[in-house]
């Protein structure tokens, strides 16, 4: 070893150990700046509520806790009340703001649309259902119709974490549930994870969506495209001929009908109004589902306490794993519709092909039973077939 090299190595090692602390300090300073500013600044836009990257349940800033120390979990703060322009964002009453509501909020608060979307993130995150991590995430998107849609993360106690729904995925399920055909802008608490970047590669409008977030340690808003977040990505055009199939958020029309046995099963329960509505909802969700790679459309409907019915369809992905299963889409629909808790689910109805290469019923039943805490939760499988007539 060269003379003096050991001292050089010691200095380098010390610098390496100090680097994360310096980075954390810079991040904390940036957070303090954002809190003091009272909002995320857009390019020349007025402030419009709390910082989109607010620390706490919504934020994603790294902790400086000692190695091995347990992370302290805190519930979300109560919704803040709006008192005019520059005040805290109003709590959201639901998962959709009509175009006229968006316009009224923007006028009232005197800010840009981007700043308005970012200001709604804390209120959106309070609608999340993360019983495993207690980590609340919100997303707010603007559709071409002018309506704003909310997405939140969902977790299922007793089920693998891989069954969780990311806020960005929930938002797409929300768009589909309301018949929206596109997405203009998406505000998120921090840069989307790799899973969601791949999921958004499936959208027909993937190249035009504007992603709004504040990088850690920054007090400025960043507008990014998917091509920057996921360059040289693998997506639909790697597996499909251009124009050969409608992409996600485009209208789907899977020509499906009940197989004879399923038709008989539905007829046998004709007196059960909730089941009849759930069966029809599951079939319709399968018809609108997105499965261009496997040709295995499927839909799920949930019968909840009081005879309420919620449904959702399968959204496939070129990379397989980042897709959204029909059970998760149905649960998103249930949360949008006011489901108070998973224990309110009384039956799961699955519509899928009998001999499809991809089957949903087994996993859907296992996840629903775990989440509801009911090992006897009924799971009814109704097979569909292609209508060639």
XYZ file of C-alpha atoms in Angstrom:
389
model
C 0.000 0.000 0.000
C 1.325 3.506 -0.840
C 2.445 5.720 2.021
C -0.387 7.852 3.394
C -3.070 5.837 1.576
C -4.600 4.551 4.818
C -5.270 8.092 6.041
C -6.832 8.939 2.662
C -9.106 5.912 2.931
C -10.140 6.876 6.473
C -11.038 10.409 5.335
C -13.017 9.014 2.372
C -14.919 6.608 4.615
C -15.779 9.412 7.021
C -17.042 11.546 4.171
C -19.179 8.680 2.871
C -20.746 8.205 6.309
C -21.467 11.925 6.614
C -22.995 12.274 3.139
C -26.416 10.774 4.008
C -26.682 13.079 7.042
C -25.832 16.125 4.955
C -28.409 15.035 2.366
C -31.027 14.564 5.081
C -30.217 17.989 6.484
C -30.630 19.564 3.051
C -33.941 17.728 2.650
C -35.139 18.911 6.064
C -34.197 22.464 5.157
C -36.183 22.189 1.945
C -39.178 20.851 3.853
C -38.943 23.723 6.309
C -38.878 26.147 3.387
C -41.984 24.534 1.913
C -43.817 24.642 5.224
C -42.894 28.271 5.721
C -44.035 29.154 2.225
C -47.424 27.628 2.936
C -47.653 26.014 -0.476
C -45.909 24.532 -3.457
C -44.912 27.211 -5.888
C -45.802 26.698 -9.511
C -44.175 28.454 -12.423
C -45.458 31.970 -11.809
C -48.618 30.651 -10.124
C -50.101 31.872 -6.886
C -49.877 29.633 -3.836
C -52.912 27.429 -3.429
C -52.880 25.674 -0.082
C -50.472 23.387 1.764
C -47.339 21.982 0.186
C -47.963 18.964 -1.971
C -44.997 17.214 -0.413
C -46.059 17.934 3.159
C -44.307 15.755 5.706
C -46.399 13.346 7.758
C -48.845 10.789 6.434
C -48.652 12.224 2.919
C -44.932 12.908 2.614
C -42.092 10.627 1.647
C -39.084 12.369 3.200
C -36.391 10.083 4.657
C -36.059 9.731 8.420
C -32.887 10.306 10.427
C -33.718 7.698 13.067
C -30.902 5.551 14.376
C -30.299 2.115 12.776
C -32.709 -0.423 14.218
C -34.951 2.233 15.770
C -38.662 1.759 15.210
C -40.441 4.301 13.072
C -43.071 6.268 14.918
C -46.435 6.079 13.226
C -48.830 8.989 13.331
C -52.429 9.102 12.104
C -53.343 11.787 9.582
C -54.200 15.188 10.943
C -57.849 16.246 10.862
C -58.842 18.010 7.632
C -58.061 21.719 7.625
C -60.811 24.205 6.898
C -60.546 26.557 3.947
C -60.775 30.250 4.698
C -60.030 31.763 1.305
C -57.183 32.054 -1.156
C -53.891 30.803 0.256
C -55.670 28.934 3.069
C -55.456 25.237 3.716
C -57.103 23.154 1.034
C -60.701 22.182 1.813
C -61.402 18.590 2.817
C -62.701 16.483 -0.033
C -66.237 15.183 0.309
C -65.603 12.419 -2.205
C -63.388 11.104 -4.958
C -64.538 13.357 -7.795
C -64.901 17.086 -8.318
C -67.187 18.071 -11.197
C -65.788 20.542 -13.763
C -67.832 23.401 -12.306
C -66.527 22.600 -8.805
C -62.942 22.646 -10.068
C -63.510 25.996 -11.786
C -65.187 27.461 -8.692
C -62.339 26.350 -6.417
C -59.774 27.795 -8.787
C -61.582 31.158 -8.889
C -62.045 31.199 -5.126
C -58.389 30.498 -4.439
C -56.927 32.538 -7.288
C -54.379 29.986 -8.395
C -53.395 27.874 -11.378
C -54.942 24.482 -12.054
C -51.615 22.816 -11.294
C -51.388 24.521 -7.904
C -54.996 23.626 -7.145
C -54.368 19.933 -7.830
C -51.257 19.963 -5.659
C -53.086 21.733 -2.832
C -55.700 18.965 -2.712
C -53.148 16.210 -2.063
C -53.234 16.287 1.765
C -57.034 16.080 1.784
C -56.895 13.272 -0.786
C -54.422 11.288 1.294
C -56.771 11.362 4.279
C -59.152 9.168 2.270
C -56.585 6.353 1.956
C -56.980 2.908 3.563
C -53.495 1.734 4.643
C -54.132 -0.531 7.688
C -50.786 -2.308 7.248
C -48.273 0.526 6.776
C -50.320 3.449 8.130
C -48.726 5.380 5.256
C -51.286 7.633 3.579
C -50.809 8.552 -0.084
C -53.012 10.679 -2.306
C -53.100 11.545 -5.992
C -55.307 14.045 -7.811
C -55.782 14.023 -11.571
C -57.472 16.298 -14.086
C -59.425 14.632 -16.904
C -60.086 16.173 -20.343
C -63.685 16.738 -19.207
C -62.423 19.241 -16.634
C -63.356 17.022 -13.696
C -60.789 16.196 -11.011
C -60.386 12.666 -9.685
C -58.799 11.371 -6.494
C -56.671 8.275 -6.038
C -55.528 6.773 -2.729
C -53.560 3.742 -1.619
C -55.368 0.644 -0.373
C -53.899 -2.191 1.692
C -55.408 -5.511 2.735
C -54.540 -6.871 6.192
C -53.640 -10.550 6.110
C -52.801 -10.473 2.385
C -49.402 -10.050 0.675
C -48.250 -6.480 0.131
C -48.191 -7.223 -3.598
C -51.995 -7.079 -3.484
C -51.976 -3.411 -2.423
C -53.356 -0.697 -4.686
C -51.199 2.371 -5.336
C -52.839 5.790 -5.348
C -51.980 6.284 -9.018
C -53.649 2.962 -9.890
C -56.728 3.824 -7.844
C -57.024 7.069 -9.782
C -57.123 5.198 -13.100
C -59.788 2.855 -11.679
C -61.718 5.991 -10.693
C -61.433 7.373 -14.231
C -62.661 4.070 -15.671
C -65.575 3.924 -13.228
C -66.733 7.341 -14.428
C -66.264 6.630 -18.129
C -63.406 9.092 -18.639
C -61.324 8.497 -21.753
C -58.108 10.247 -20.784
C -55.991 12.045 -18.215
C -54.370 15.453 -18.674
C -52.458 16.030 -15.432
C -51.620 14.003 -12.345
C -50.488 15.561 -9.059
C -48.726 13.222 -6.642
C -47.024 13.651 -3.281
C -43.646 12.635 -4.730
C -42.300 11.094 -7.913
C -44.307 7.960 -8.835
C -42.684 4.638 -7.982
C -41.409 2.361 -10.745
C -44.497 0.151 -10.453
C -46.792 3.072 -11.258
C -44.582 4.381 -14.042
C -44.934 1.010 -15.739
C -48.675 0.950 -15.024
C -49.107 4.349 -16.695
C -47.211 3.119 -19.754
C -50.405 1.251 -20.610
C -52.539 4.382 -20.996
C -53.548 5.460 -24.471
C -52.577 8.981 -23.363
C -49.324 7.913 -21.671
C -47.104 10.305 -23.615
C -49.215 13.388 -22.917
C -49.926 13.045 -19.174
C -48.282 15.799 -17.116
C -46.908 14.542 -13.775
C -46.805 17.239 -11.073
C -44.723 16.818 -7.930
C -42.001 18.467 -5.875
C -38.666 16.606 -5.762
C -37.391 15.976 -2.235
C -35.529 18.969 -0.874
C -37.078 21.297 -3.445
C -39.624 24.047 -2.886
C -40.508 24.236 -6.566
C -43.051 22.267 -8.520
C -41.791 20.028 -11.293
C -43.767 19.084 -14.405
C -42.572 15.833 -15.928
C -43.615 13.471 -18.708
C -43.539 9.697 -18.586
C -40.761 9.680 -21.184
C -38.559 11.367 -18.557
C -39.724 9.215 -15.651
C -39.368 5.945 -17.574
C -37.112 6.369 -20.625
C -36.798 3.553 -23.180
C -39.808 1.916 -21.564
C -41.351 -1.464 -22.369
C -45.024 -1.103 -23.187
C -47.998 -2.018 -25.358
C -46.308 -1.271 -28.677
C -43.627 -3.852 -27.875
C -46.276 -6.590 -27.860
C -49.171 -5.271 -29.951
C -49.453 -4.125 -33.519
C -50.273 -0.395 -33.601
C -54.040 0.066 -33.673
C -54.752 -3.641 -33.166
C -56.447 -3.130 -29.785
C -57.751 -0.201 -27.744
C -55.390 0.764 -24.929
C -56.182 1.493 -21.290
C -58.739 4.312 -20.859
C -59.980 3.732 -24.406
C -63.372 2.081 -24.829
C -63.272 -1.705 -24.425
C -65.918 -3.982 -25.909
C -65.351 -7.626 -25.015
C -68.240 -9.553 -26.519
C -69.030 -11.873 -23.624
C -72.083 -13.750 -22.426
C -72.827 -16.200 -19.637
C -71.770 -19.785 -20.170
C -74.783 -22.147 -19.832
C -73.926 -23.217 -16.262
C -73.512 -19.604 -15.141
C -76.796 -18.627 -16.757
C -78.493 -21.409 -14.814
C -76.809 -20.340 -11.557
C -77.991 -16.764 -12.005
C -81.496 -17.964 -12.773
C -81.536 -20.164 -9.680
C -81.034 -17.075 -7.500
C -83.495 -14.873 -9.361
C -85.183 -13.931 -6.081
C -81.958 -12.484 -4.668
C -81.951 -8.941 -5.988
C -78.488 -8.011 -4.712
C -76.906 -11.109 -6.252
C -78.688 -10.527 -9.566
C -77.333 -6.971 -9.687
C -73.866 -8.165 -8.697
C -73.838 -10.834 -11.404
C -74.828 -8.310 -14.048
C -72.253 -5.817 -12.740
C -69.480 -8.441 -12.824
C -70.381 -9.391 -16.400
C -70.425 -5.759 -17.503
C -67.075 -5.139 -15.782
C -65.590 -8.096 -17.672
C -66.921 -6.684 -20.936
C -65.178 -3.370 -20.197
C -61.960 -4.920 -18.856
C -58.581 -4.531 -20.534
C -56.668 -7.730 -21.384
C -55.077 -7.402 -24.848
C -52.160 -9.731 -24.069
C -53.880 -12.817 -22.641
C -57.421 -12.306 -23.947
C -58.686 -13.237 -20.488
C -61.185 -10.517 -19.571
C -62.657 -10.630 -16.089
C -64.756 -8.619 -13.690
C -65.581 -8.707 -9.987
C -68.601 -7.411 -8.114
C -68.892 -7.050 -4.354
C -72.148 -7.386 -2.461
C -71.909 -5.268 0.682
C -74.100 -4.862 3.724
C -77.504 -3.476 2.855
C -77.478 -4.942 -0.653
C -75.049 -2.398 -2.074
C -73.119 -3.567 -5.151
C -69.728 -2.345 -6.392
C -67.735 -3.628 -9.355
C -64.479 -3.327 -11.257
C -62.672 -4.889 -14.199
C -59.227 -6.282 -14.903
C -56.522 -3.925 -16.253
C -53.653 -5.895 -17.757
C -50.072 -4.696 -18.231
C -47.399 -5.536 -20.777
C -45.035 -6.230 -17.863
C -47.707 -8.401 -16.159
C -47.101 -7.616 -12.458
C -48.018 -3.896 -12.506
C -51.552 -4.606 -13.744
C -54.655 -4.061 -11.603
C -56.679 -7.152 -10.685
C -60.481 -6.993 -10.872
C -60.936 -7.485 -7.122
C -58.769 -4.453 -6.415
C -60.658 -2.426 -9.020
C -63.939 -3.464 -7.381
C -62.657 -2.500 -3.927
C -61.601 0.879 -5.318
C -65.132 1.272 -6.651
C -66.515 0.325 -3.247
C -64.347 2.888 -1.448
C -65.430 5.526 -3.968
C -69.034 4.500 -3.329
C -68.773 4.839 0.445
C -67.789 1.392 1.754
C -66.846 2.030 5.384
C -64.710 -1.080 5.855
C -63.809 -4.408 4.298
C -65.892 -6.239 6.909
C -69.012 -4.926 5.161
C -68.348 -7.200 2.156
C -70.797 -10.124 2.197
C -70.150 -11.842 -1.142
C -67.666 -11.723 -4.011
C -68.889 -12.490 -7.537
C -66.273 -13.240 -10.207
C -66.983 -13.329 -13.948
C -64.206 -14.921 -16.014
C -63.476 -17.478 -18.733
C -63.628 -21.075 -17.556
C -60.455 -22.161 -19.332
C -58.618 -18.865 -19.482
C -54.846 -18.919 -19.120
C -55.281 -16.271 -16.406
C -57.686 -16.983 -13.540
C -58.752 -14.430 -10.933
C -61.172 -16.242 -8.620
C -58.662 -17.992 -6.355
C -56.599 -14.932 -5.485
C -59.648 -12.651 -5.358
C -61.313 -14.930 -2.830
C -58.194 -15.280 -0.683
C -57.549 -11.531 -0.547
C -61.192 -10.625 0.107
C -61.503 -13.192 2.905
C -58.284 -12.010 4.539
C -59.251 -8.339 4.323
C -62.792 -8.938 5.586
C -61.559 -11.219 8.361
C -64.095 -13.824 7.243
C -62.758 -17.190 6.114
C -66.301 -18.190 5.102
C -66.944 -15.195 2.852
C -68.867 -16.571 -0.161
C -67.043 -16.351 -3.492
C -69.263 -17.143 -6.467
C -67.569 -17.842 -9.795
C -69.675 -17.343 -12.917
C -68.007 -18.370 -16.147
C -68.373 -16.376 -19.325
C -67.735 -17.272 -22.942
C -67.093 -15.334 -26.119
C -70.235 -14.381 -27.964
C -69.506 -15.292 -31.574
C -73.024 -14.557 -32.801
